[in-house]
Coordinates of C-alpha atoms in Angstrom, one line a residue:
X1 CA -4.1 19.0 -15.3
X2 CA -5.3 20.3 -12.2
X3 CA -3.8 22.9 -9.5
X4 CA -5.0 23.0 -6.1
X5 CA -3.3 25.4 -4.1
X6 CA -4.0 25.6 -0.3
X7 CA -1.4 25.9 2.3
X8 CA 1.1 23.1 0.6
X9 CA 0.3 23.0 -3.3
X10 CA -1.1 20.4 -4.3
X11 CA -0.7 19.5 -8.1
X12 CA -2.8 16.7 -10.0
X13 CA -0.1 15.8 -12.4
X14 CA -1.8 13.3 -14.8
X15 CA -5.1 12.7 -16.1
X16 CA -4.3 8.9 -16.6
X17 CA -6.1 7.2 -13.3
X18 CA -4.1 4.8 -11.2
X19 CA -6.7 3.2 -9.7
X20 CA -10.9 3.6 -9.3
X21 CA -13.5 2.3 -7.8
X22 CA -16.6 3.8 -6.9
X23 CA -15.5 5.8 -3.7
X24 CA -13.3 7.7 -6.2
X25 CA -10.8 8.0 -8.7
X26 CA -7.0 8.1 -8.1
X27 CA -4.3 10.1 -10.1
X28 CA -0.6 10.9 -9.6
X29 CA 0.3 13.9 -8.3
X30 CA 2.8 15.9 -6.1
X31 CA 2.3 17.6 -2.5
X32 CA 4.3 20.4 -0.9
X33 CA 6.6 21.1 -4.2
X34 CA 8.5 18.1 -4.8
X35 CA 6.7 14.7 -3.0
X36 CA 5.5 12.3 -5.4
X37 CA 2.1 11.3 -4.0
X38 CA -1.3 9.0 -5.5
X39 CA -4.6 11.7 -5.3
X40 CA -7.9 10.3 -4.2
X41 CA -11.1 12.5 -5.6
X42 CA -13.9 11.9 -3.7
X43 CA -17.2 13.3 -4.3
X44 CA -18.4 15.6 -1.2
X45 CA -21.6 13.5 -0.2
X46 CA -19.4 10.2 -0.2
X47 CA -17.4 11.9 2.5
X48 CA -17.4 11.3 5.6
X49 CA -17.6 14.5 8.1
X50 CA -14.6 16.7 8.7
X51 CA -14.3 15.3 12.3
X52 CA -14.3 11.8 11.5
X53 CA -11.5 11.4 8.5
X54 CA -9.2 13.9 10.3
X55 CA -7.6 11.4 12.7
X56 CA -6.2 9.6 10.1
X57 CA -4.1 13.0 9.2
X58 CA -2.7 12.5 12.7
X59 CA 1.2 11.3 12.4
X60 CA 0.2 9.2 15.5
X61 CA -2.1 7.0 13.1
X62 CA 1.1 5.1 11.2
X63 CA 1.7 1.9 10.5
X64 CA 4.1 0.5 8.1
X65 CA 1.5 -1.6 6.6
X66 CA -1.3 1.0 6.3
X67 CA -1.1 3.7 3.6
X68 CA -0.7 7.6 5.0
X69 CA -3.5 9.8 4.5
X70 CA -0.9 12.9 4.3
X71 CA -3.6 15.5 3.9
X72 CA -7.0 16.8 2.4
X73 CA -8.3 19.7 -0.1
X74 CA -11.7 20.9 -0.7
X75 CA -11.7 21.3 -4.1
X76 CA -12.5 24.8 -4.6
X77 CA -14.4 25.8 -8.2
X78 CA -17.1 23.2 -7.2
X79 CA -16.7 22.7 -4.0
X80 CA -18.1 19.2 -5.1
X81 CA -14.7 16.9 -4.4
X82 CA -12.5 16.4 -1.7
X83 CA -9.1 15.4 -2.9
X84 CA -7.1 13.1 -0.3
X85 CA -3.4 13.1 -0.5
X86 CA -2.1 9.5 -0.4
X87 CA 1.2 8.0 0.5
X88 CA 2.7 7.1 -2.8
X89 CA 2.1 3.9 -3.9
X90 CA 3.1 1.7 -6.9
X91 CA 0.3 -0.4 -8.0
X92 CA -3.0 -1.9 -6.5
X93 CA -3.0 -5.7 -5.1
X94 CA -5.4 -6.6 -8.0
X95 CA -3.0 -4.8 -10.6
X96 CA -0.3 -7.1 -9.5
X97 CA -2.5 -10.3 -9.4
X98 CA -4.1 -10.0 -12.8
X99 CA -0.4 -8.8 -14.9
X100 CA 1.2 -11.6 -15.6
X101 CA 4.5 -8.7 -17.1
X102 CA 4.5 -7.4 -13.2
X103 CA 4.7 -10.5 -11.8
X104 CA 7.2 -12.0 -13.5
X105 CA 10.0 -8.9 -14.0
X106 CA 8.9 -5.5 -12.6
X107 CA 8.0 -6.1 -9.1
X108 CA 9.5 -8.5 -6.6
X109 CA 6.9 -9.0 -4.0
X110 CA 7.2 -10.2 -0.5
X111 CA 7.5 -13.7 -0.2
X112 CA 3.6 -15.2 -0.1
X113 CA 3.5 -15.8 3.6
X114 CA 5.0 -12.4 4.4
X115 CA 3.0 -10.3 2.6
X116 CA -0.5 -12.3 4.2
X117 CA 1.4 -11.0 7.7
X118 CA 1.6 -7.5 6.5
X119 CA -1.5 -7.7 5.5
X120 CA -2.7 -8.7 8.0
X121 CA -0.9 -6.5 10.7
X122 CA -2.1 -3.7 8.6
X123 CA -5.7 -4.7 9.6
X124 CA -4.9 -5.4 13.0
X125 CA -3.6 -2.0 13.7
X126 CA -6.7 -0.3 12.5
X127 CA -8.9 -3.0 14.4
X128 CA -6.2 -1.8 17.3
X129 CA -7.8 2.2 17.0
X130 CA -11.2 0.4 17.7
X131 CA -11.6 1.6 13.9
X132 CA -13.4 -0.7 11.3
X133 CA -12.2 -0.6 7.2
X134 CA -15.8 -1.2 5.8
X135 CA -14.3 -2.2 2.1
X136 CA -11.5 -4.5 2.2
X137 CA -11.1 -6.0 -1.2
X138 CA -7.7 -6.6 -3.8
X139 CA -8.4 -3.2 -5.0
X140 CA -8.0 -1.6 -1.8
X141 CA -4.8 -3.1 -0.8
X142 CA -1.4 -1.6 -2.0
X143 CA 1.9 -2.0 -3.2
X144 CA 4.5 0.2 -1.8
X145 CA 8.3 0.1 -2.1
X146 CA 9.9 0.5 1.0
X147 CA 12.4 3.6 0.9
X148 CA 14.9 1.6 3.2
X149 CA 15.2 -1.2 1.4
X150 CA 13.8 -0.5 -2.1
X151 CA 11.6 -3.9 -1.4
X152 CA 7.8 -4.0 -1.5
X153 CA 5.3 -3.2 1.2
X154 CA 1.7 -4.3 1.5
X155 CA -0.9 -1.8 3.2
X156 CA -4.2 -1.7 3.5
X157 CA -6.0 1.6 2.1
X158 CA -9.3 3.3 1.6
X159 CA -11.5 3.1 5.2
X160 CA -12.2 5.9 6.9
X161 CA -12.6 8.5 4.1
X162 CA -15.5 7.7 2.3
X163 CA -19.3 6.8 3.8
X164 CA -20.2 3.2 4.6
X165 CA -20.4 1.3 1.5
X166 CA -23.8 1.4 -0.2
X167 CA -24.9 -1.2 -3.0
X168 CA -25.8 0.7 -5.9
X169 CA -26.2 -1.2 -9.1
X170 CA -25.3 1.3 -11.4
X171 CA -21.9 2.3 -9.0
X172 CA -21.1 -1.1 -8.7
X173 CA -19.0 -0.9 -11.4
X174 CA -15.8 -3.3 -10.8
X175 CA -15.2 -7.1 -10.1
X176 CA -13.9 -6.4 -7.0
X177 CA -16.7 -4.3 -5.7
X178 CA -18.8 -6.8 -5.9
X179 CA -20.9 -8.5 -2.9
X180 CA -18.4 -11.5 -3.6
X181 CA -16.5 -9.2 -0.4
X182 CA -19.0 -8.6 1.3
X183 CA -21.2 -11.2 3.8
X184 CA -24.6 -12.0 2.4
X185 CA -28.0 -10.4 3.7
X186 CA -28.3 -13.3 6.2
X187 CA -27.5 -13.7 8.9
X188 CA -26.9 -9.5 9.0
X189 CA -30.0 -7.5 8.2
X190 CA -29.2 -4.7 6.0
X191 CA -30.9 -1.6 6.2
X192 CA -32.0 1.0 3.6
X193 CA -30.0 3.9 4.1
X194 CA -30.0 7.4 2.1
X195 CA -26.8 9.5 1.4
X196 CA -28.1 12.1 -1.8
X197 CA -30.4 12.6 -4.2
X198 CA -28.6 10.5 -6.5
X199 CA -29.8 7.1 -5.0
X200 CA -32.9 5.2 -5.1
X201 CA -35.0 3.3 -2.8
X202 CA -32.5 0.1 -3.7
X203 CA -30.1 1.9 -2.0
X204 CA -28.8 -0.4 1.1
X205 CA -26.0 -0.1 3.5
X206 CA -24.2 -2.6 4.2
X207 CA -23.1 -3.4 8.0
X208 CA -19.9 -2.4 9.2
X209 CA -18.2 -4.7 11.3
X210 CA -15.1 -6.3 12.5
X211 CA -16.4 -9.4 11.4
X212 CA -17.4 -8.5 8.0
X213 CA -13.4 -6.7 7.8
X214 CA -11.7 -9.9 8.5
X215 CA -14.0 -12.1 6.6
X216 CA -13.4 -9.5 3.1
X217 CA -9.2 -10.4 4.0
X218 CA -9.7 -13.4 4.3
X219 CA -11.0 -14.0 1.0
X220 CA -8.4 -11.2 -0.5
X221 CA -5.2 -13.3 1.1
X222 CA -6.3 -16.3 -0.7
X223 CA -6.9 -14.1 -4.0
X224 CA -3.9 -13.1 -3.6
X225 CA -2.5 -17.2 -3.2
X226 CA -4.4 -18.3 -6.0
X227 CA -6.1 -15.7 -8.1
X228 CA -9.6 -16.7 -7.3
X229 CA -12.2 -16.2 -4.6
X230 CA -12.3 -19.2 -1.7
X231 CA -16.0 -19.8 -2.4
X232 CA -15.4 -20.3 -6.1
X233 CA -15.1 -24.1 -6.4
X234 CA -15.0 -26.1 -9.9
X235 CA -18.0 -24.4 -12.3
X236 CA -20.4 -27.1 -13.6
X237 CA -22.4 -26.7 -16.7
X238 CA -22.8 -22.9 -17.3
X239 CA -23.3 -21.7 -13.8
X240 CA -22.3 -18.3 -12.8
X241 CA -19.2 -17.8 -10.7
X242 CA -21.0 -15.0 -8.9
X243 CA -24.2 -16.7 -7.9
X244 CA -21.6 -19.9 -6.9
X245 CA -19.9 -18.1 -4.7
X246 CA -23.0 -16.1 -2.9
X247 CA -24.3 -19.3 -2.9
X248 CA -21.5 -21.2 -1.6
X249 CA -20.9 -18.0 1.0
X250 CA -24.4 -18.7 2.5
X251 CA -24.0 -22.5 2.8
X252 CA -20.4 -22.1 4.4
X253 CA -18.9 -24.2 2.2
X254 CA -15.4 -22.6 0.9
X255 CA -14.9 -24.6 -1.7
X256 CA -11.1 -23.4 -3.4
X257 CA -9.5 -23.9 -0.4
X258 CA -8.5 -27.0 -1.5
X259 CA -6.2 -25.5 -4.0
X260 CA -4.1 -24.5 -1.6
X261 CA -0.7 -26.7 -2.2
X262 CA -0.6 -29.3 0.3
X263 CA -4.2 -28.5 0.7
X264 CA -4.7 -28.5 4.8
X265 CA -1.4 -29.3 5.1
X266 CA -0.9 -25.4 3.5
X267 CA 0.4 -22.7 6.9
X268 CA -2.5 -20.5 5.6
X269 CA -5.0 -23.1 4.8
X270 CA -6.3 -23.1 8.8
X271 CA -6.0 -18.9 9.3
X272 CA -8.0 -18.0 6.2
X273 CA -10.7 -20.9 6.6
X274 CA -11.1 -19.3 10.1
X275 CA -11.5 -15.4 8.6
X276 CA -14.0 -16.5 6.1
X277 CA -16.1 -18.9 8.4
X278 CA -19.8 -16.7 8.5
X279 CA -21.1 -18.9 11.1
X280 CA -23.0 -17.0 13.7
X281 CA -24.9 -19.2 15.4
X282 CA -22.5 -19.1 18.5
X283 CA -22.8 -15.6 19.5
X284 CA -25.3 -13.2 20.9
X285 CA -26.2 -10.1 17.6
X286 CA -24.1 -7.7 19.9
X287 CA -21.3 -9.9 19.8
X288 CA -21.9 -10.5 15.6
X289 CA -21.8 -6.7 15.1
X290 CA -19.2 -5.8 16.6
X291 CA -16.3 -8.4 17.5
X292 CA -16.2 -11.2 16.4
X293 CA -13.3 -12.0 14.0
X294 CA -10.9 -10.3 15.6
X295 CA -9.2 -13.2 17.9
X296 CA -9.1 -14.9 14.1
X297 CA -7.0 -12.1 12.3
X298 CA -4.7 -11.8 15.6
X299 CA -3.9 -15.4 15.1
X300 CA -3.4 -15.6 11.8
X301 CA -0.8 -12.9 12.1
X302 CA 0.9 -15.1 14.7
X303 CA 0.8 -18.0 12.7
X304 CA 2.0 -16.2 9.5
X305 CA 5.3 -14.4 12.1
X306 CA 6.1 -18.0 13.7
X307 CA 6.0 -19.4 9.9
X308 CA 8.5 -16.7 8.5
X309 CA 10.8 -17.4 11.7
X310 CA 10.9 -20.9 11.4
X311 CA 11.7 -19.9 7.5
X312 CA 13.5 -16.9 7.1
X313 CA 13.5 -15.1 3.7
X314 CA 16.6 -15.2 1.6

């Protein structure tokens, strides 16, 4: 156990981690006495600066489908870690996928179709702040039960705090942060970028976009559908489902979409074959950086609200 004691205490109540990746680790805790909240440790150089992570402590940055940043710590023996207070939150979108016991008794998720929309209003708001996520993946995207109603939220986490993503072999560490989320090496040219002694010249960043945002939801709503990437087809022989779907990524060719019930017939089969379409052949590179992508996810978020009113949960 940890104590942290700044101007609220802050108390690092369990040394079993609720969720990693490589941006950090996340434990429970509690915040000004009494809150329960999740704890994000983050090492210092992965950090981005002071000015640039404190707007999302602003209470003017809140949405119901993006998780609260509620406040920050230096960690002070090292000085080493910054510890980011998080809204709490009750499991990660790849926890929930991947246990069948969850799914089946402890949590009663939004209905499919609703929790795409929250997902993807979630995005849309942080798009809205002219703000880009940089690591959208079924790891970064929460389950939250909703005070009000004791049902389940879906927000979008982790962007903003941590620097650009870098690929690192040895940080690459889980399925999920993988390149399968990201879009390959062409047609964006990825630079090599530095951040500490600790990595090598393999060191890359990779390009921050709103493009390369929707394109990672895209592929993490239909995860989400059916457990399995949308440019994983049907494996022949011993291939490797990684190299398939880089492969398949680069040759446009999103092959599991046909799972989809009812196949194009299915109210997300059109929105999330228009996130993950890579083709930039259309557009001028100052367009490819920056916006395109965006009209798709404002779409899909009207297609997902017009399907739940037509169909209204029980």
């Amino acid at each position: 156990m940890e104590n942290l004691i700044t101007d609220q205490e802050l108390v690092i109540c369990s040394d079993v981690v609720a969720a990693s990746s490589w941006t950090g680790r996340v434990f429970d805790g509690t915040w000004g006495g009494n809150q329960k909240v999740r704890v994000r440790k983050i090492s210092d150089i992965d950090v981005r600066k002071k000015g640039d992570f404190e707007k999302y402590l602003s209470p003017l940055f809140a949405h119901e489908n993006v998780l609260k940043v509620l406040g920050s710590v230096l960690n002070s023996p090292d000085r080493a870690h910054r510890y980011f207070v998080l809204e709490h939150f009750d499991l990660t979108l790849q926890q929930y996928c991947q246990n069948v016991e969850i799914q089946e008794s402890l949590y009663v998720m939004p209905a499919d179709i609703d929790a795409l929309r929250q997902m993807a209003e979630g995005l849309l708001f942080i798009h809205g702040k002219d703000l880009l996520h940089g690591s959208i993946n079924p790891d970064n995207v929460f389950v939250c039960t909703n005070r009000d109603t004791l049902g389940l939220l879906v927000k979008i986490s982790d962007f903003g705090l941590h620097v650009a993503m870098t690929a690192v072999e040895n940080r690459i560490q889980s399925y999920h942060w993988h390149p399968r989320y990201w879009l390959p090496e062409e047609p964006h040219e990825i630079e090599p970028s530095v951040y500490g002694a600790d990595f090598g010249p393999d060191t890359v960043q990779i390009p921050e976009s709103f493009y390369n945002d929707v394109f990672a939801l895209g592929c993490t709503m239909f995860y989400f559908l059916k457990r399995q990437h949308p440019f994983l087809g049907p494996l022949e022989n011993d291939n490797d489902p990684l190299q398939q779907i880089l492969h398949n990524i680069r040759i446009q060719n999103a092959a599991g979409l046909s799972m989809l019930p009812r196949g194009e017939d299915h109210v997300a089969y059109k929105p999330i074959k228009d996130m993950v379409n890579n083709s930039l052949e259309q557009y001028t590179p100052e367009e490819s950086i920056r916006r395109i992508g965006r009209p798709h996810l404002l779409i899909a978020a009207t297609i997902f609200k017009a399907y739940l009113a037509d169909h209204p949960l029980q």
